[in-house]
Coordinates of C-alpha atoms (C1' of nucleotides) in Angstrom, one line a residue:
Chain B
M627 CA -94.4 62.1 88.2
S628 CA -96.7 60.8 86.7
T629 CA -97.6 60.4 82.8
I630 CA -99.9 62.8 81.7
R631 CA -103.3 61.1 79.6
L632 CA -104.3 62.2 76.5
L633 CA -107.3 61.7 74.3
L634 CA -106.5 63.7 70.6
A635 CA -109.6 65.2 68.6
D636 CA -108.7 65.6 64.8
D637 CA -111.3 64.7 61.1
Q638 CA -107.8 63.8 60.0
A639 CA -106.4 60.2 60.5
L640 CA -103.5 61.5 58.8
V641 CA -102.6 64.3 61.3
R642 CA -103.9 62.5 64.7
G643 CA -101.9 60.0 63.7
A644 CA -98.9 61.5 63.4
L645 CA -99.3 64.1 66.3
A646 CA -100.0 61.0 67.7
A647 CA -96.6 59.4 67.2
L648 CA -95.1 62.7 68.1
L649 CA -96.7 63.1 71.5
D650 CA -96.2 59.0 72.2
L651 CA -92.2 60.8 72.1
E652 CA -93.1 63.0 74.7
P653 CA -90.9 60.5 77.9
D654 CA -94.8 61.5 80.4
L655 CA -97.0 61.8 77.9
S656 CA -99.1 59.5 77.0
V657 CA -101.9 59.2 74.0
V658 CA -104.8 57.0 75.5
A659 CA -107.1 57.6 72.6
E660 CA -107.5 58.8 69.2
V661 CA -111.3 59.6 67.8
G662 CA -113.0 61.4 64.7
S663 CA -116.0 63.3 65.0
G664 CA -116.7 65.2 68.1
D665 CA -119.5 63.5 69.6
A666 CA -116.9 61.1 69.5
V667 CA -115.2 63.1 72.1
V668 CA -117.1 62.3 75.9
P669 CA -117.9 58.8 75.4
A670 CA -114.0 58.3 74.6
A671 CA -113.4 60.7 77.5
R672 CA -115.6 58.5 79.9
E673 CA -113.7 55.3 78.3
H674 CA -110.7 56.0 79.1
R675 CA -110.4 59.1 82.2
P676 CA -108.2 61.8 80.2
D677 CA -106.1 64.4 81.8
V678 CA -105.7 66.9 78.9
A679 CA -107.7 65.9 75.3
L680 CA -106.4 68.0 73.1
L681 CA -109.2 69.0 70.5
D682 CA -109.7 70.1 66.5
V683 CA -111.9 72.8 65.7
E684 CA -112.9 72.2 62.4
M685 CA -114.6 68.0 62.6
P686 CA -117.9 66.3 62.1
G687 CA -120.3 66.4 63.3
L688 CA -120.5 68.5 67.0
D689 CA -117.5 70.9 66.2
G690 CA -114.2 71.9 68.8
I691 CA -115.8 73.8 70.4
E692 CA -119.0 72.0 71.6
A693 CA -117.4 69.1 72.0
T694 CA -115.1 71.4 74.5
R695 CA -119.3 72.3 75.7
A696 CA -119.8 68.9 76.7
L697 CA -116.7 67.5 77.9
K698 CA -116.2 70.4 80.5
Q699 CA -120.0 69.7 81.3
A700 CA -119.7 66.2 81.6
M701 CA -116.1 66.1 83.0
P702 CA -114.8 69.4 84.7
A703 CA -111.6 68.1 85.7
T704 CA -110.2 67.5 82.4
R705 CA -107.9 69.8 80.3
V706 CA -109.1 70.8 77.0
L707 CA -106.8 72.1 74.2
I708 CA -108.4 72.9 70.8
V709 CA -105.4 73.3 69.2
T710 CA -106.6 74.5 65.4
T711 CA -105.5 75.8 61.8
F712 CA -107.7 79.3 61.3
G713 CA -106.3 81.3 63.6
R714 CA -109.7 83.5 63.5
P715 CA -110.2 85.2 66.7
G716 CA -113.7 84.8 67.2
F717 CA -112.7 81.4 67.5
L718 CA -110.5 81.5 70.2
R719 CA -112.7 83.4 72.7
R720 CA -115.9 80.9 71.7
A721 CA -113.4 79.0 72.8
L722 CA -112.2 79.6 75.8
Q723 CA -116.4 81.4 77.1
A724 CA -116.8 76.8 76.6
G725 CA -114.2 76.6 79.4
A726 CA -111.2 75.7 77.4
D727 CA -108.3 75.8 79.0
G728 CA -105.7 76.5 75.8
F729 CA -105.1 77.7 72.3
V730 CA -103.3 75.9 69.9
V731 CA -102.2 77.2 66.4
K732 CA -100.7 75.1 64.5
D733 CA -98.5 77.0 62.9
T734 CA -96.2 77.4 66.1
P735 CA -93.5 75.4 66.4
A736 CA -94.1 71.0 67.1
R737 CA -91.7 70.8 70.2
Q738 CA -94.2 73.6 71.5
L739 CA -97.0 72.0 71.3
A740 CA -95.6 69.2 74.8
D741 CA -94.8 71.8 77.0
A742 CA -98.3 73.3 75.7
V743 CA -100.3 70.2 77.3
R744 CA -97.8 70.3 80.6
R745 CA -98.7 74.1 81.0
V746 CA -102.4 72.6 80.3
Q747 CA -102.4 69.6 82.7
A748 CA -100.3 72.7 85.9
G749 CA -103.9 74.5 85.3
L750 CA -103.0 77.2 83.4
R751 CA -103.9 78.8 80.5
V752 CA -101.8 78.3 76.8
V753 CA -103.2 81.3 74.4
D754 CA -101.3 82.4 71.2
P755 CA -100.0 85.6 71.8
A756 CA -100.0 87.3 68.7
L757 CA -104.1 85.7 68.5
A758 CA -105.3 87.4 71.8
A759 CA -104.5 90.9 70.1
D760 CA -105.9 89.9 67.2
S761 CA -109.5 89.2 69.3
L762 CA -109.2 91.9 71.3
V763 CA -109.2 94.1 68.9
A764 CA -111.1 92.0 66.4
G765 CA -113.5 92.3 69.5
E766 CA -117.1 90.2 69.7
S767 CA -119.2 89.9 67.1
P768 CA -121.7 92.9 65.9
L769 CA -124.0 90.7 64.0
T770 CA -127.0 90.2 66.1
G771 CA -128.3 87.0 65.9
R772 CA -130.2 86.5 62.9
E773 CA -128.0 88.4 61.2
T774 CA -125.3 85.6 61.2
E775 CA -128.6 82.4 60.8
V776 CA -128.9 84.3 57.5
L777 CA -125.1 85.8 56.4
R778 CA -124.7 82.0 57.3
A779 CA -127.5 81.1 54.9
A780 CA -126.4 82.9 52.0
R781 CA -122.9 81.3 52.3
D782 CA -123.3 78.8 49.1
G783 CA -124.4 81.7 47.1
A784 CA -128.2 81.1 47.2
S785 CA -129.9 83.3 46.4
V786 CA -132.5 85.6 48.7
V787 CA -135.5 83.0 48.5
T788 CA -133.9 80.1 48.5
V789 CA -132.6 81.4 51.9
A790 CA -135.8 82.9 53.1
G791 CA -137.7 79.7 52.2
R792 CA -134.8 77.9 54.2
L793 CA -135.4 80.0 57.1
F794 CA -139.1 80.3 57.0
L795 CA -138.5 84.6 56.7
S796 CA -140.1 86.9 54.1
A797 CA -138.5 87.4 51.7
G798 CA -138.0 91.7 52.0
T799 CA -136.6 90.4 55.7
V800 CA -133.9 88.3 54.1
R801 CA -132.6 91.1 51.9
N802 CA -132.4 93.6 55.9
H803 CA -131.0 91.1 57.1
L804 CA -128.4 90.8 55.0
S805 CA -128.3 94.5 54.1
A806 CA -127.5 95.2 58.2
A807 CA -124.5 92.6 57.9
I808 CA -123.5 94.4 55.3
G809 CA -123.1 97.3 57.0
K810 CA -122.2 95.5 60.1
T811 CA -119.0 93.8 58.4
G812 CA -117.9 97.2 56.0
A813 CA -118.3 95.0 53.1
A814 CA -119.8 96.7 49.6
N815 CA -121.2 92.9 49.0
R816 CA -123.8 89.5 50.8
A817 CA -120.0 87.3 49.8
E818 CA -117.6 90.3 50.6
A819 CA -119.3 90.2 54.4
V820 CA -119.6 85.9 53.8
R821 CA -115.8 86.7 53.4
I822 CA -115.2 88.9 56.3
A823 CA -117.3 86.7 58.6
E824 CA -115.4 84.0 57.8
E825 CA -112.0 85.1 58.8
H826 CA -113.4 86.6 62.3
G827 CA -115.2 83.8 62.9
W828 CA -118.5 85.0 62.6
L829 CA -120.5 81.7 61.9
Chain F
M172 CA -81.2 47.7 52.1
S173 CA -80.5 51.7 52.9
T174 CA -83.3 54.0 54.5
I175 CA -85.2 56.0 52.2
R176 CA -84.4 59.7 52.4
L177 CA -87.4 62.6 53.2
L178 CA -87.9 65.3 52.4
L179 CA -91.4 66.7 54.5
A180 CA -93.1 70.2 53.3
D181 CA -96.4 72.3 54.4
D182 CA -96.9 75.1 55.6
Q183 CA -98.5 74.0 59.1
A184 CA -95.2 73.3 61.3
L185 CA -97.1 72.0 63.7
V186 CA -98.4 69.7 61.1
R187 CA -95.3 69.0 59.0
G188 CA -93.3 68.2 63.1
A189 CA -95.9 65.3 63.7
L190 CA -95.9 64.2 60.3
A191 CA -91.7 63.8 60.4
A192 CA -91.5 61.9 64.1
L193 CA -94.5 59.2 62.5
L194 CA -92.2 59.1 59.3
D195 CA -88.7 58.1 61.5
L196 CA -90.2 55.3 63.3
E197 CA -90.6 54.0 60.2
P198 CA -86.7 52.8 60.6
D199 CA -86.3 52.3 57.4
L200 CA -87.3 56.4 56.8
S201 CA -85.3 58.7 57.1
V202 CA -86.4 62.8 57.1
V203 CA -83.3 64.8 56.3
A204 CA -85.0 67.8 55.6
E205 CA -88.0 69.7 56.1
V206 CA -89.7 73.1 54.6
G207 CA -92.4 75.8 55.5
S208 CA -92.9 77.0 52.3
G209 CA -93.1 76.4 48.4
D210 CA -90.2 77.8 47.4
A211 CA -88.1 76.4 49.7
V212 CA -88.7 73.1 49.0
V213 CA -86.1 73.0 45.4
P214 CA -83.5 74.4 47.3
A215 CA -83.7 72.4 50.1
A216 CA -83.3 69.4 47.4
R217 CA -80.5 70.1 46.3
E218 CA -79.2 70.2 49.3
H219 CA -80.6 66.9 50.5
R220 CA -80.5 64.7 48.0
P221 CA -83.8 63.3 48.8
D222 CA -85.1 60.2 47.3
V223 CA -89.0 60.9 47.9
A224 CA -90.5 64.3 48.6
L225 CA -93.9 64.5 50.3
L226 CA -95.7 68.1 49.2
D227 CA -98.3 69.7 50.9
V228 CA -100.6 71.7 48.0
E229 CA -101.6 74.4 49.6
M230 CA -99.0 76.1 50.4
P231 CA -97.6 80.2 50.2
G232 CA -95.0 80.7 47.9
L233 CA -95.6 77.4 44.7
D234 CA -98.2 75.5 45.7
G235 CA -97.3 71.6 45.8
I236 CA -98.6 71.0 42.3
E237 CA -96.1 74.0 40.8
A238 CA -92.8 72.2 43.7
T239 CA -94.2 69.0 41.3
R240 CA -93.4 70.6 38.4
A241 CA -89.9 72.9 39.8
L242 CA -88.2 69.8 41.2
K243 CA -89.3 66.9 39.1
Q244 CA -87.4 69.4 36.5
A245 CA -84.2 70.5 38.4
M246 CA -84.0 66.6 40.3
P247 CA -86.4 64.4 37.8
A248 CA -85.4 61.2 40.0
T249 CA -86.8 63.0 43.0
R250 CA -90.3 61.1 43.8
V251 CA -93.2 63.9 44.5
L252 CA -95.8 62.4 46.9
I253 CA -98.4 65.1 47.3
V254 CA -100.1 65.4 50.7
T255 CA -103.4 67.2 50.7
T256 CA -105.6 67.9 53.1
F257 CA -108.7 67.8 49.9
G258 CA -109.7 65.9 47.7
R259 CA -110.7 67.8 45.0
P260 CA -110.8 65.6 41.6
G261 CA -108.5 68.6 40.0
F262 CA -105.7 68.1 42.1
L263 CA -104.9 64.7 41.4
R264 CA -105.8 65.7 37.1
R265 CA -102.8 68.6 37.9
A266 CA -100.1 66.7 40.3
L267 CA -100.2 63.5 37.9
Q268 CA -99.7 66.6 35.5
A269 CA -96.6 67.8 36.9
G270 CA -95.3 65.5 37.5
A271 CA -96.6 63.4 40.6
D272 CA -96.0 60.2 41.4
G273 CA -98.5 59.6 44.1
F274 CA -101.8 61.3 46.0
V275 CA -103.0 60.4 49.8
V276 CA -105.3 62.6 51.4
K277 CA -104.7 63.7 54.9
D278 CA -108.7 61.1 56.0
T279 CA -106.2 58.4 55.3
P280 CA -104.9 56.5 58.5
A281 CA -101.3 57.0 59.4
R282 CA -100.4 53.5 58.6
Q283 CA -100.5 53.3 55.2
L284 CA -97.9 56.7 54.4
A285 CA -95.1 54.9 55.1
D286 CA -96.5 52.2 52.9
A287 CA -97.6 55.0 50.1
V288 CA -93.3 56.3 50.0
R289 CA -92.2 53.5 49.9
R290 CA -94.4 52.4 46.9
V291 CA -93.8 55.9 45.5
Q292 CA -90.0 54.9 46.2
A293 CA -89.4 51.9 43.9
G294 CA -91.7 53.8 40.6
L295 CA -95.6 52.1 42.0
R296 CA -98.0 55.0 41.2
V297 CA -99.8 55.1 44.9
V298 CA -103.3 56.9 44.5
D299 CA -106.2 56.7 46.4
P300 CA -108.5 54.9 44.6
A301 CA -111.8 56.7 45.9
L302 CA -110.4 60.4 44.4
A303 CA -109.4 58.5 41.4
A304 CA -113.3 57.6 40.7
D305 CA -114.2 61.0 41.3
S306 CA -111.5 62.8 38.7
L307 CA -112.6 60.2 35.5
V308 CA -116.5 61.7 36.5
A309 CA -114.9 65.3 37.5
G310 CA -113.5 65.2 34.4
E311 CA -111.1 68.2 33.6
S312 CA -112.7 72.0 34.3
P313 CA -115.4 72.9 31.8
L314 CA -113.8 76.2 32.0
T315 CA -111.5 78.6 29.7
G316 CA -108.2 80.6 30.6
R317 CA -110.1 83.6 30.6
E318 CA -113.3 82.2 32.1
T319 CA -110.9 80.3 34.4
E320 CA -109.2 83.6 35.7
V321 CA -112.4 85.5 36.1
L322 CA -113.9 83.9 38.6
R323 CA -110.8 83.4 39.9
A324 CA -111.4 87.3 40.8
A325 CA -114.4 87.3 41.5
R326 CA -114.3 84.6 44.1
D327 CA -113.8 87.4 47.1
G328 CA -116.3 88.9 46.4
A329 CA -115.5 91.7 44.1
S330 CA -118.1 93.7 41.8
V331 CA -118.1 93.5 38.0
V332 CA -116.0 96.8 37.9
T333 CA -113.2 96.0 40.2
V334 CA -112.6 92.4 38.6
A335 CA -112.4 94.8 35.4
G336 CA -109.9 96.7 36.8
R337 CA -107.5 94.6 38.3
L338 CA -107.4 92.7 34.6
F339 CA -107.7 94.7 32.8
L340 CA -110.7 94.7 31.0
S341 CA -114.5 95.6 30.5
A342 CA -117.5 95.3 32.7
G343 CA -119.4 93.8 30.0
T344 CA -116.7 91.2 28.9
V345 CA -115.9 90.1 32.8
R346 CA -120.5 89.2 33.0
N347 CA -119.1 87.7 30.0
H348 CA -117.3 85.6 31.1
L349 CA -118.7 85.4 34.3
S350 CA -122.0 84.2 32.7
A351 CA -120.4 81.4 31.2
A352 CA -119.0 80.0 33.6
I353 CA -122.6 80.8 35.9
G354 CA -123.5 78.1 32.5
K355 CA -121.1 75.4 32.5
T356 CA -120.7 74.9 36.1
G357 CA -124.8 74.8 36.7
A358 CA -124.6 77.8 38.6
A359 CA -126.9 79.7 39.6
N360 CA -125.3 82.6 40.8
R361 CA -121.6 84.3 40.5
A362 CA -120.7 83.2 44.2
E363 CA -122.3 79.1 43.8
A364 CA -119.9 78.9 40.8
V365 CA -117.4 79.8 42.8
R366 CA -118.7 77.5 45.5
I367 CA -118.9 75.4 42.6
A368 CA -115.4 75.4 40.8
E369 CA -114.2 75.0 43.6
E370 CA -115.2 72.1 44.6
H371 CA -114.0 70.3 41.1
G372 CA -110.5 71.7 41.7
W373 CA -110.8 74.0 39.1
L374 CA -109.4 77.7 40.6
Chain V
dA1352 C1' -109.0 80.1 0.8
dC1353 C1' -111.9 78.0 4.7
dC1354 C1' -114.0 77.5 9.2
dT1355 C1' -113.9 77.3 14.6
dG1356 C1' -112.9 78.9 19.1
dG1357 C1' -111.6 81.8 22.3
dG1358 C1' -111.1 86.3 23.7
dC1359 C1' -113.2 91.5 23.6
dG1360 C1' -116.3 94.4 23.0
dT1361 C1' -120.9 97.2 22.9
dG1362 C1' -125.9 97.8 23.4
dA1363 C1' -129.9 96.4 25.0
dC1364 C1' -133.0 93.3 28.4
dA1365 C1' -134.9 91.1 32.9
dA1366 C1' -134.3 89.3 37.5
dA1367 C1' -132.3 90.4 41.4
dT1368 C1' -129.5 92.9 45.0
dG1369 C1' -129.2 96.3 48.5
dT1370 C1' -130.9 101.0 50.4
dC1371 C1' -134.3 103.0 53.2
dA1372 C1' -138.3 104.3 55.9
dG1373 C1' -141.9 103.3 58.5
dC1374 C1' -145.1 99.8 60.6
dG1375 C1' -146.3 96.5 64.9
dA1376 C1' -144.2 93.2 68.1
dC1377 C1' -141.8 91.3 71.9
dC1378 C1' -138.8 90.7 75.2
dC1379 C1' -136.1 93.1 79.0
dG1380 C1' -134.0 97.1 82.0
dG1381 C1' -134.4 100.9 84.2
Chain S
dC1167 C1' -144.5 101.9 82.5
dC1168 C1' -141.8 103.4 79.5
dG1169 C1' -137.5 103.3 76.3
dG1170 C1' -134.8 100.2 73.0
dG1171 C1' -133.4 96.7 71.0
dT1172 C1' -134.7 93.2 68.6
dC1173 C1' -138.1 90.2 65.6
dG1174 C1' -140.5 90.6 61.2
dC1175 C1' -142.3 91.8 57.0
dT1176 C1' -144.0 96.4 53.5
dG1177 C1' -143.2 98.6 49.1
dA1178 C1' -140.7 101.5 47.0
dC1179 C1' -136.2 102.9 44.7
dA1180 C1' -131.3 102.5 42.2
dT1181 C1' -127.9 99.4 41.8
dT1182 C1' -126.4 95.8 39.9
dT1183 C1' -126.2 91.6 38.1
dG1184 C1' -126.8 87.9 34.5
dT1185 C1' -128.8 87.3 29.9
dC1186 C1' -128.9 87.1 25.8
dA1187 C1' -127.9 88.6 20.6
dC1188 C1' -124.3 90.4 17.7
dG1189 C1' -119.8 91.6 15.9
dC1190 C1' -114.8 92.2 15.8
dC1191 C1' -109.9 90.7 15.4
dC1192 C1' -107.0 86.3 15.9
dA1193 C1' -104.7 82.0 15.5
dG1194 C1' -105.3 76.6 14.4
dG1195 C1' -106.6 73.7 11.8
dT1196 C1' -108.5 70.9 7.3

DNA sequence: ACCTGGGCGTGACAAATGTCAGCGACCCGG
DNA sequence: CCGGGTCGCTGACATTTGTCACGCCCAGGT
């Protein structure tokens, strides 16, 4: 049995290095490339031809989801395993839609990671069961495209007019979109709506 | 030269295990205990007598800062090295005040971690230079105790009356404290004030 | 004894926010 | 071709939020 070649992508160098150390302990696994940003994933994959890519969701440049899409398009044979800090239900859904073969939260015990890699390499889907359940109840984002944009632009506490300026919209329109988002999220508030949408992975 | 005994505390099992793997590669280091919450730090330290404790800041139960204080009080000889995701200037200051011997961000290269551990064990202070500079400019929190409390209670987007109810205050008082916090942070907004305060590590 | 600063409260005011109804435009599927 | 949905905009309205001035109490330093 030949060794499985791995690519690691995580913006935190310490975590990246530590994961590499952990996975290199396994005799059948070998980390052939490490990158710290989403943009670097595809070039590194072209050069080192990994069997499996472990991608973090939170990354500068392309995030893990977009990087998955790009990688699957460039090299469809490469398996993708998403490794992330936050178990946002929406992330799981979007990751799978982007073509990911597995989804692991950083809460899972260290020893299971190598198994997850092997399963993914074998062509199986690996998904955290608890998270999958959450994803089903949470469902898809109820927010329309514009509402999502507006809510995202209001994340940092910008006022209505500021957001309107950023998106080239009328202030009234922004207010309406925000109102709709607040209603759909069940929030009482702009800030609360942002929080809820973020927790569900809708932003 | 005897080996340095380590205690690892991080709520993310995968990261914890990976760090353990990384550090165990060094011949002079040995991970003798791993815990996933701040409350477990002191008991584990009592049992395993580590030379150096690596603590994450973000943890359930006691956070890394409080755990540092507790550990230093219970076993002053133990060296504490804080390892954290976010380079919030305020965290550094509070960590050092709580008695930490070193402060490392998760962005630093993996190979430097072992060195940081050795330096801390040798009695030196280890601090990320860039972060130290930030800490100097950012300075201490300008917020008074009450203002901090109120701002923290308003973090999730709660309304004035809700916050007032939580803290057993009058609505007007809450508004005044919030107004003061907004002024001191230079924000235009409650939400912005929260964001700014969080970025500085004042919450 | 005096001053200072933080905490707590009230009242009043302007500005921002959230809600609602209604209008025209567009695209897509039946 | 005619809905239905999304988008964009307006205007009006009640509520919330942010600001300010003012007062009271208490703990600390001088």
